[in-house]
Each structure stands twice: as C-alpha cells, then as structure tokens.
PDB file of C-alpha atoms in Angstrom:
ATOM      1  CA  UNK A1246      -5.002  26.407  14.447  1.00 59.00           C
ATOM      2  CA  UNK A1247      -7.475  26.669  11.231  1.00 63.00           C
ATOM      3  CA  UNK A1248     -10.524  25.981  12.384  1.00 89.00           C
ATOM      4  CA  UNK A1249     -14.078  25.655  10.943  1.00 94.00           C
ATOM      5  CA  UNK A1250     -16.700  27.449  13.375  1.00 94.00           C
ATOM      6  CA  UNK A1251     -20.513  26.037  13.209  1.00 95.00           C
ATOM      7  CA  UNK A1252     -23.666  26.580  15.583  1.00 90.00           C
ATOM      8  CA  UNK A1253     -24.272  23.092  16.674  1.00 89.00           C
ATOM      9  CA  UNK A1254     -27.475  24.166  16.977  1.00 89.00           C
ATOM     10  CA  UNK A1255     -30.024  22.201  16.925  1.00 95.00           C
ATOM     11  CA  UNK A1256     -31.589  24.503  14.136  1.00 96.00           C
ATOM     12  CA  UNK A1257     -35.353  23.993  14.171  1.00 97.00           C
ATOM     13  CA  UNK A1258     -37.861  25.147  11.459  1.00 97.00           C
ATOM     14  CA  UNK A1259     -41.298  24.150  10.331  1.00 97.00           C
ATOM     15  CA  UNK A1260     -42.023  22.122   7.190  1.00 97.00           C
ATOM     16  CA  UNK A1261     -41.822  24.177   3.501  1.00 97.00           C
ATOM     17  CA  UNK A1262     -39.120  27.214   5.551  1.00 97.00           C
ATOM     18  CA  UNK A1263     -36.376  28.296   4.585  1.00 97.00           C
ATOM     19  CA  UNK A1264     -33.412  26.826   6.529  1.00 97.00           C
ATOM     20  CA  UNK A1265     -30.161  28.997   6.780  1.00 97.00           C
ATOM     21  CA  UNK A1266     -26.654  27.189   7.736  1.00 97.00           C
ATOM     22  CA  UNK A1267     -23.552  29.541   8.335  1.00 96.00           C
ATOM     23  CA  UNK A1268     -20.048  28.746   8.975  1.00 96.00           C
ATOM     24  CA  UNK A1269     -16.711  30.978   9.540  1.00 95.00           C
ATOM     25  CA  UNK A1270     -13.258  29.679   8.832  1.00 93.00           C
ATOM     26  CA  UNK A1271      -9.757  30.739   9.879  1.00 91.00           C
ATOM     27  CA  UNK A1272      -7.695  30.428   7.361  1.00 86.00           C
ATOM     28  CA  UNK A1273      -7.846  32.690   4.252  1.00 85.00           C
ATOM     29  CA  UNK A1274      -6.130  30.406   2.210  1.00 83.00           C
ATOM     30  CA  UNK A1275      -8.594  28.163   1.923  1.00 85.00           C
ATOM     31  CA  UNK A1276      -9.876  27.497  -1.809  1.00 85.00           C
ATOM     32  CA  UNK A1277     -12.331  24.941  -2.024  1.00 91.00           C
ATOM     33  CA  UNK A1278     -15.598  25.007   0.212  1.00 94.00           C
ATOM     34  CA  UNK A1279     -18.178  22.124   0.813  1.00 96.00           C
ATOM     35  CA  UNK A1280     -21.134  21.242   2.501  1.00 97.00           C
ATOM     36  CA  UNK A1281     -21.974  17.768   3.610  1.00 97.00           C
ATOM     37  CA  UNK A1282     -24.567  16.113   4.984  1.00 98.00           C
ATOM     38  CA  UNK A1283     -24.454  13.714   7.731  1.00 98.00           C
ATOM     39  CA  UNK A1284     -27.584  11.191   8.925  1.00 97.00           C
ATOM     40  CA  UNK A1285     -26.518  10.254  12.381  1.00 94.00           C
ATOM     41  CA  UNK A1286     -24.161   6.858  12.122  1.00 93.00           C
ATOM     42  CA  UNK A1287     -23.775   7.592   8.223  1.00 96.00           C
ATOM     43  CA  UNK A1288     -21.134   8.739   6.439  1.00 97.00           C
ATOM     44  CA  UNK A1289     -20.940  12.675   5.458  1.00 97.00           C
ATOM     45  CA  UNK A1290     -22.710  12.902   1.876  1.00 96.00           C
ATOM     46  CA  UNK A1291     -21.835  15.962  -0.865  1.00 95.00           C
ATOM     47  CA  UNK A1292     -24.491  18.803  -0.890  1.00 95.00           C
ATOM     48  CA  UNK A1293     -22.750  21.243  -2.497  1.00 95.00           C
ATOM     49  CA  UNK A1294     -19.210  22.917  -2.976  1.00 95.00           C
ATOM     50  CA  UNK A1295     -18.456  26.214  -4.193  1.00 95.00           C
ATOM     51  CA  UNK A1296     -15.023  27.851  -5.135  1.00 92.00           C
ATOM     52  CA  UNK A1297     -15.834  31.192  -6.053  1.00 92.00           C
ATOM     53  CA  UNK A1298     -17.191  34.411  -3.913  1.00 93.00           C
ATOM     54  CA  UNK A1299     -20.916  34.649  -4.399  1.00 95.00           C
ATOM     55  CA  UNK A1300     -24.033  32.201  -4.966  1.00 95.00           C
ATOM     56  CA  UNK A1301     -24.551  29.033  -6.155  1.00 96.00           C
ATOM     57  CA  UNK A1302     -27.494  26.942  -6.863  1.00 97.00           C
ATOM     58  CA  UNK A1303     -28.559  23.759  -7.144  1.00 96.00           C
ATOM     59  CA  UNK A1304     -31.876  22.274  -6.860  1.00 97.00           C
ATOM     60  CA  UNK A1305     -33.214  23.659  -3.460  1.00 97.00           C
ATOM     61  CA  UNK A1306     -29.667  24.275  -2.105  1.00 98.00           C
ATOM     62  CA  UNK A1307     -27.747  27.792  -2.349  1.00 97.00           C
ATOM     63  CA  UNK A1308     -24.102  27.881  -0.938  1.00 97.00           C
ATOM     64  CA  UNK A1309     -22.776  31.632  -0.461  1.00 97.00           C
ATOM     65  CA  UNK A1310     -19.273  32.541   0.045  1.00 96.00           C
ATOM     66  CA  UNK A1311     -17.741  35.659   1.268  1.00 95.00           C
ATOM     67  CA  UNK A1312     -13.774  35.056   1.347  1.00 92.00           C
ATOM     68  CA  UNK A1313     -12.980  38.449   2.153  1.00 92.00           C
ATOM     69  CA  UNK A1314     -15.897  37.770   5.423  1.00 93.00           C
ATOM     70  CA  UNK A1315     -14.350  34.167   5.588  1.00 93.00           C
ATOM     71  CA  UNK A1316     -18.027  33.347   5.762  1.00 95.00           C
ATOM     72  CA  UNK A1317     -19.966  30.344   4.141  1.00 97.00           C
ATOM     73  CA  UNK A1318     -23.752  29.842   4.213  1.00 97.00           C
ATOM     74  CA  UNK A1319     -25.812  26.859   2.974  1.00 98.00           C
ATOM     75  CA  UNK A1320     -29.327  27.851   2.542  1.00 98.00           C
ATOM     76  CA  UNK A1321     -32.325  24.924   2.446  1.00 98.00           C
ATOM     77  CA  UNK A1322     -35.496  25.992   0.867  1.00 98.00           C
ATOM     78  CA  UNK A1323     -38.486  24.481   0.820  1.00 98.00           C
ATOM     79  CA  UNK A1324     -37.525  22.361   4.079  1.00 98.00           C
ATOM     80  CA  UNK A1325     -38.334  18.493   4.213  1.00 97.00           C
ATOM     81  CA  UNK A1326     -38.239  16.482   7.312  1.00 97.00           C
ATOM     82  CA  UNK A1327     -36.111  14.367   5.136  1.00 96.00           C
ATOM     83  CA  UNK A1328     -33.618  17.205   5.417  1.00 97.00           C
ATOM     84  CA  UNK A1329     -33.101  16.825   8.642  1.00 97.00           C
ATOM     85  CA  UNK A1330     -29.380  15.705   9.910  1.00 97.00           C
ATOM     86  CA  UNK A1331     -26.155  17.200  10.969  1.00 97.00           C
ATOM     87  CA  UNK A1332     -24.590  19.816   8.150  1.00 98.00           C
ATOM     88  CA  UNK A1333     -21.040  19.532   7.666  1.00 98.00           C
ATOM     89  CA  UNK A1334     -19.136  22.818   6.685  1.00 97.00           C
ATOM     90  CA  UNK A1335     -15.628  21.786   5.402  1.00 96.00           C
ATOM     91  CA  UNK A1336     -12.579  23.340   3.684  1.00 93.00           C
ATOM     92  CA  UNK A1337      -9.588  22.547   1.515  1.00 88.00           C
ATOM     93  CA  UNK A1338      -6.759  24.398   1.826  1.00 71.00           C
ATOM     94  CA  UNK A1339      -3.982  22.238   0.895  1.00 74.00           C
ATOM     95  CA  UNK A1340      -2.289  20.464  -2.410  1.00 83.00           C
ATOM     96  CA  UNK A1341      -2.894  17.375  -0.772  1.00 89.00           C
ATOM     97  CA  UNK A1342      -6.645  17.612  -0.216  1.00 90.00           C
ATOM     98  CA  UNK A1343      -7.288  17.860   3.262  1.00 93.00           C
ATOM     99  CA  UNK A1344     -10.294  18.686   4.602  1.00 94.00           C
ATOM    100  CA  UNK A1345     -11.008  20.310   7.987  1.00 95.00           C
ATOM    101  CA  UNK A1346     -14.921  20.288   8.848  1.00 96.00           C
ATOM    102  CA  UNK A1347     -16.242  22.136  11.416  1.00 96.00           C
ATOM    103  CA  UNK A1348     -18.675  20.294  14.050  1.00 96.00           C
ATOM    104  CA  UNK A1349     -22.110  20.488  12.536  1.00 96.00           C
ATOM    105  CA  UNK A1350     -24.961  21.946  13.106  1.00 97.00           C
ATOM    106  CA  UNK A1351     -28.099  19.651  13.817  1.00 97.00           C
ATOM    107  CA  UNK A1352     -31.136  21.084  11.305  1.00 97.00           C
ATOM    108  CA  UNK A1353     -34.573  19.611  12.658  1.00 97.00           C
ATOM    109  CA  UNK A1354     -37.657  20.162  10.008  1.00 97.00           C
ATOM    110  CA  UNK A1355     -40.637  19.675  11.927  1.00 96.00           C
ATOM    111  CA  UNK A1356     -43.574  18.334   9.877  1.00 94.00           C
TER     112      UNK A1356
ATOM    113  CA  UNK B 783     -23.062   5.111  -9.374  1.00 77.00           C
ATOM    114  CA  UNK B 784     -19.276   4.231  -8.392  1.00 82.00           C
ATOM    115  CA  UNK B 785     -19.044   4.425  -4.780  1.00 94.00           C
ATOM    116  CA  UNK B 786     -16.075   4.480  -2.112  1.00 97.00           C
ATOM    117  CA  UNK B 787     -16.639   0.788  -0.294  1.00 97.00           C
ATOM    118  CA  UNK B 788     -15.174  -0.184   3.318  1.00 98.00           C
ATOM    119  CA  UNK B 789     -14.877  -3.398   5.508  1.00 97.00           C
ATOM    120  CA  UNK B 790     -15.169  -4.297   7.392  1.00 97.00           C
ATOM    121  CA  UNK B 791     -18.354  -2.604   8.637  1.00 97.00           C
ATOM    122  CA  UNK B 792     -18.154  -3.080  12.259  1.00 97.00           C
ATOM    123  CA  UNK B 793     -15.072  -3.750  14.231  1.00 97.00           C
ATOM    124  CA  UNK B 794     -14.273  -5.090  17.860  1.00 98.00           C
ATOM    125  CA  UNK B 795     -11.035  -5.408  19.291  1.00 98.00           C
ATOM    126  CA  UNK B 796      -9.097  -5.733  22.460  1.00 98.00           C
ATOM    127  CA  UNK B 797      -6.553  -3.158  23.401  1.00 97.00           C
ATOM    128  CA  UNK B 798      -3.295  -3.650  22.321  1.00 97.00           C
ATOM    129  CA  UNK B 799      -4.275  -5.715  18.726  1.00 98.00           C
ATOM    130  CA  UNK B 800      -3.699  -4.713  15.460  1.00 98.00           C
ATOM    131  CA  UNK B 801      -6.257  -4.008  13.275  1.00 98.00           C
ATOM    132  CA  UNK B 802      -6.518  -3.458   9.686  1.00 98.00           C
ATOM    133  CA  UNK B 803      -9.181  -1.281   7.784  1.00 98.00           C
ATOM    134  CA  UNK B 804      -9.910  -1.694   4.257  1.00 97.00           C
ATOM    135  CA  UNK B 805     -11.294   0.487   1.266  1.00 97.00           C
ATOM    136  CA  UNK B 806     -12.006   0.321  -2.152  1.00 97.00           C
ATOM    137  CA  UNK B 807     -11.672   3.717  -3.494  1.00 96.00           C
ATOM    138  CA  UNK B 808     -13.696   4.620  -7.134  1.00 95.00           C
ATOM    139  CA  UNK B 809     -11.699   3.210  -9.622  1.00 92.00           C
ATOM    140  CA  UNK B 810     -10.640   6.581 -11.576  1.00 90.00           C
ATOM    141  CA  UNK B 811      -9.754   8.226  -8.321  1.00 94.00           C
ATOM    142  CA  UNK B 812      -6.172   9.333  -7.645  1.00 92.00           C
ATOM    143  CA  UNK B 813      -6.497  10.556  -4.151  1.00 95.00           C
ATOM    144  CA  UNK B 814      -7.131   8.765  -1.520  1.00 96.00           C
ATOM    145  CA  UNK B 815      -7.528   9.903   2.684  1.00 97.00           C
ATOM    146  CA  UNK B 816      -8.182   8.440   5.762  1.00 98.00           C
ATOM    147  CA  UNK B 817     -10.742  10.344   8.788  1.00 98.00           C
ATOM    148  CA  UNK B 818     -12.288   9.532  11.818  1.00 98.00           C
ATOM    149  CA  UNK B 819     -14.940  10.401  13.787  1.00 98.00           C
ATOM    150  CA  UNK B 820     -15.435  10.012  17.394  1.00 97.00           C
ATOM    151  CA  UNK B 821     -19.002  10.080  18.650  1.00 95.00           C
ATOM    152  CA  UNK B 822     -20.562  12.844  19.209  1.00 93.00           C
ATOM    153  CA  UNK B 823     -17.544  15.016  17.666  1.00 95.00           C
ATOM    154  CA  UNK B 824     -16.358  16.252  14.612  1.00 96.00           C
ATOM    155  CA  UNK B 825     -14.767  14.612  10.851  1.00 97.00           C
ATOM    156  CA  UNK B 826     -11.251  14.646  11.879  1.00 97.00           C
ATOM    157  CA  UNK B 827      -8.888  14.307   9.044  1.00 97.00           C
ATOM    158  CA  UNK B 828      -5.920  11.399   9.596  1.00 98.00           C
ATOM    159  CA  UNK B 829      -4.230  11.171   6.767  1.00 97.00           C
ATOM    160  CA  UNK B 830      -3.847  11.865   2.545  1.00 96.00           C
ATOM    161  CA  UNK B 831      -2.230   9.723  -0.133  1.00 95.00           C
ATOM    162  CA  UNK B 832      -1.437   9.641  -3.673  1.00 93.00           C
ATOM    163  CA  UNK B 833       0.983   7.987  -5.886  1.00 91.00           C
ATOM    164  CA  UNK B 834       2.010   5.371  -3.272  1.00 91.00           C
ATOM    165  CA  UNK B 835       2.924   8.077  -0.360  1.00 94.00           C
ATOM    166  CA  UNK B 836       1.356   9.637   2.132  1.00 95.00           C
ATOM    167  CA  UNK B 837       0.942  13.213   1.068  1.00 95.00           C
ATOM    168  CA  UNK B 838      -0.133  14.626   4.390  1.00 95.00           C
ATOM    169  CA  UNK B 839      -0.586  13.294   8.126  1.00 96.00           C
ATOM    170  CA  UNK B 840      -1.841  15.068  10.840  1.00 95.00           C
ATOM    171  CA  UNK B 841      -1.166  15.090  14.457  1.00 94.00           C
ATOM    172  CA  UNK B 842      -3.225  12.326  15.134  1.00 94.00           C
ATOM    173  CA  UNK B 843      -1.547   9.737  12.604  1.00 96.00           C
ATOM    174  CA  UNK B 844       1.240   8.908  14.912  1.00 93.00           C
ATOM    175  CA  UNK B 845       3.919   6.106  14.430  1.00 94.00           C
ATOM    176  CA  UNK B 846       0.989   3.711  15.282  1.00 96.00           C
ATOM    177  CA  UNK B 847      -0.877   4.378  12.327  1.00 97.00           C
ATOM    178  CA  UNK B 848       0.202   3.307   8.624  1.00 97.00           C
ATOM    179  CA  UNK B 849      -1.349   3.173   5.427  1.00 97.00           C
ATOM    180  CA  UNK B 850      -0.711   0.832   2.619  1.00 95.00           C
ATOM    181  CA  UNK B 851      -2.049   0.498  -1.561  1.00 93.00           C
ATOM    182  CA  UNK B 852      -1.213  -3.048  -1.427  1.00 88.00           C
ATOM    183  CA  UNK B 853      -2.684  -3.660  -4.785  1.00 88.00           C
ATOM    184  CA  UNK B 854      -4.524  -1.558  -7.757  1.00 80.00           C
ATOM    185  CA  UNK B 855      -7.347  -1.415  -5.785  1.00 88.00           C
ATOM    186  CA  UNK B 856      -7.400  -1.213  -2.137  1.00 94.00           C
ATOM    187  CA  UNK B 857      -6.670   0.693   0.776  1.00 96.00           C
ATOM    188  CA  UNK B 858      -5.884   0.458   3.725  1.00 97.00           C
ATOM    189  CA  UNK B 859      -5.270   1.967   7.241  1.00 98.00           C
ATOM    190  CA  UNK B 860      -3.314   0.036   9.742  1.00 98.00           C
ATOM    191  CA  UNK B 861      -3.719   0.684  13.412  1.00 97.00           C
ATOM    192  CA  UNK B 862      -0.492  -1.415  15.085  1.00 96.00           C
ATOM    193  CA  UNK B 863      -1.389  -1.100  19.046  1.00 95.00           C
ATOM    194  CA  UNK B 864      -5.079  -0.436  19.567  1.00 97.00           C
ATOM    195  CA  UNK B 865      -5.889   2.089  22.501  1.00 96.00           C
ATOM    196  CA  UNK B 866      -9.138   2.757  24.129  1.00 97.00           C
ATOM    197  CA  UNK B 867      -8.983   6.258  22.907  1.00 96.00           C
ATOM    198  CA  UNK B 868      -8.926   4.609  18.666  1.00 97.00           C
ATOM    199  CA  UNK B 869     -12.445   3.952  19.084  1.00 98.00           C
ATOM    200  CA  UNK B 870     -14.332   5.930  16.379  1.00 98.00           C
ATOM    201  CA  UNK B 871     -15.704   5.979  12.977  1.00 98.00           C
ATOM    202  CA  UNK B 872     -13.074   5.611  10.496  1.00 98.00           C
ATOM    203  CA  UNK B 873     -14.008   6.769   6.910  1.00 98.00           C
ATOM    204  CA  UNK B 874     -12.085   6.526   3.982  1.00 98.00           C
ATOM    205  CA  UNK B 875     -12.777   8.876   1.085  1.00 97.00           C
ATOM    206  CA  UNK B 876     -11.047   9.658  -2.531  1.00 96.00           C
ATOM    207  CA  UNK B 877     -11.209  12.106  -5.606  1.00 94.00           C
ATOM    208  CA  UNK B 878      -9.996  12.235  -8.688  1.00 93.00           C
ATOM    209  CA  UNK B 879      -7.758  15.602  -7.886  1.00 90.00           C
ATOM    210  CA  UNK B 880      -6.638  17.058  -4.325  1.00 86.00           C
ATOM    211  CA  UNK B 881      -9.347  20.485  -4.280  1.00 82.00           C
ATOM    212  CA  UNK B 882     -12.031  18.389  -6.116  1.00 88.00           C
ATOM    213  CA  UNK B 883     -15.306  16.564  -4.305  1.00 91.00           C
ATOM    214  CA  UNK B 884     -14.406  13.880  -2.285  1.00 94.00           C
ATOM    215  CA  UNK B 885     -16.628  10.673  -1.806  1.00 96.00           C
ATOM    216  CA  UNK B 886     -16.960   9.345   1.231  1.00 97.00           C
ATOM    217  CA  UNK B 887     -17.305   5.448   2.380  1.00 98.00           C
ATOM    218  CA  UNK B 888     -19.820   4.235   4.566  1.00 98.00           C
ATOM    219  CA  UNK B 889     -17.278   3.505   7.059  1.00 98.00           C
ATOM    220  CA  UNK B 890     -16.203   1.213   9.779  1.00 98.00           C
ATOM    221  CA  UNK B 891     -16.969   1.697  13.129  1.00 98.00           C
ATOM    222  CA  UNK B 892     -14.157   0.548  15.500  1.00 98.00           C
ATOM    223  CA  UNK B 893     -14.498  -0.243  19.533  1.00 98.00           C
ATOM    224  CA  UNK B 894     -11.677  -0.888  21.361  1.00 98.00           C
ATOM    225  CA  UNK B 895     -11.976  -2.603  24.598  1.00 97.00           C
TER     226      UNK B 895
END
C-alpha cells in the first residue's frame, strides 16, 4: 500500500515561530508533491507543490524534498494564528492524477 | 479567480436512495476527480476522469458509484444505493494536466440515514 505518513499532531507554537511540517511517503515513484491546507469543514486549499529535490519558496512557506529520504517538509515562518488548520501532505504518482494525502497534522499558533 | 463549484452544498438522504453530486470544474481544465472525506479521517481519492472515461478508480468506487460529463460543463458523481457508511465529504477537484495543481471545490457534505 503507498501511503503518506503525517504526525497528526496537534503541532503547537507561539505567535511569529517557525512552524515545521514533515511527511514520509512509500512509494518512490512519486513525482509531484503538494501541501494543502485544510480549515476544519473546508475544502483542502494549495500551499505549495514542489517537483524537484531541494527548497522552494514562496512567501513565508518553504517546501523541502528529499526523494532519495522519501521525505517532504513544509516549513511556516513567521507563524499567524490565521495559520492554524490541518496540513495536508499529498502525492501524485500516476498519469491519471491521483492524489494520496496523508492524514494531517493539526498546527495550532497560539497568539 | 476561476474556481471548482459543487451542489449541492449539503445533502440528506435515506439509505438505499440515489443521489447525485454535481460540479462545475474551471472551464480550461481537462482533468477532473472525485474524493471524499469522512470525518475526522483522511482525503481519500474515489475516482479520475478525462476525455469522457474514467481514468482511474480506486477500491472504494465500487459498481455503486458512477460518474458522468453530461454536458461541456458539469460533473458529476452518482451514488446508486446509499449506505450508512457513504456519509462523508465529497469533493470534486480538476487541473488542467494529470501531475499539475489541482483545485479543489468546496464540497458537499452527504449524511445518510
């Protein structure tokens, strides 16, 4: 089974921190990475993807992937309470675009 | 901003009815997919389409299941015999190439009873 491994946490850091989001997946075919975001009873909401091994930035957000690790990371600096929701790690791995997300992990920014 | 729209928003049902699920994916995309959610768990993917047939189906998209592109513009996921166990968030999303972002609707939440 491919999976997508999370912490469910819930991940708690103060106000203005740096918030750090990692994620494992099983299978090493897997070409496309993204990060959604999830308010609870919303729909999941683009962050960031990344393709390539390494870092990528945007805004406050930083996605890191390691393929030979099979490790993804989504760091949050600067933390707003605003940012705080469930953090979808997903994959594509297929031609035909499916997605397998892990379960989320629950970031809280405390004010 | 095109957007990936859904109806309805809300959904009750008894057990045993057919319901139908609708989406309007953004206009230039080609791919189009079906997930659910069950509360409390994880995005579980259902199914992917593109040029008029399904693509991809998982487990969970059994016979009961179909999806239709009845027209240029909609979307839709069929559920024939509703069971207890259907009730979830169904979302449908699109993009304009299978490994590219996909959008997300604000999807429909479904109860069976």
């Amino acid at each position: 089974q491919k999976e997508v491994e999370q912490n469910s946490g819930p991940l708690s850091v103060p106000e203005g921190a740096i918030a750090s989001l990692n994620c494992t997946y099983s299978d090493r075919g897997s070409q496309s990475f993204f990060w959604y975001r999830q308010y609870s009873g919303k729909s999941p909401e683009l962050i960031m993807f990344i393709y390539s091994n390494g870092d990528k930035e945007d805004g406050r957000f930083t996605a890191q992937l390691n393929k030979a690790s099979q490790y993804v990371s989504l760091l949050i600096r600067d933390s707003q309470p605003s940012d705080s929701a469930t953090y979808l790690c997903s994959h594509g791995s297929s031609n035909t675009g499916k997605l397998i997300f892990g379960q989320g992990t629950t970031l809280q920014v405390k004010p | 901003e095109p957007e990936v729209t859904q109806t309805p928003s809300h959904q009750v049902t008894q057990m045993g009815q057919e319901v139908i699920l609708r989406c309007v994916p953004i206009s230039n995309h080609l791919y189009f997919y079906w997930y659910r959610q069950i509360l409390g768990q994880k995005v579980e993917f259902l199914v992917s389409f593109y040029n008029n047939e399904i693509s991809e189906k998982s487990e969970i998209f059994d016979d009961q299941f179909s999806v239709e592109r009845p027209d240029g513009s909609n979307f839709t996921l069929k559920i024939r015999s509703t069971k207890l166990e259907d009730s979830a968030m169904y979302f449908c999303a699109s993009s304009t190439f299978p490994l590219e972002t996909q959008y997300f609707g604000p999807g429909t939440r479904l109860l069976v009873l």
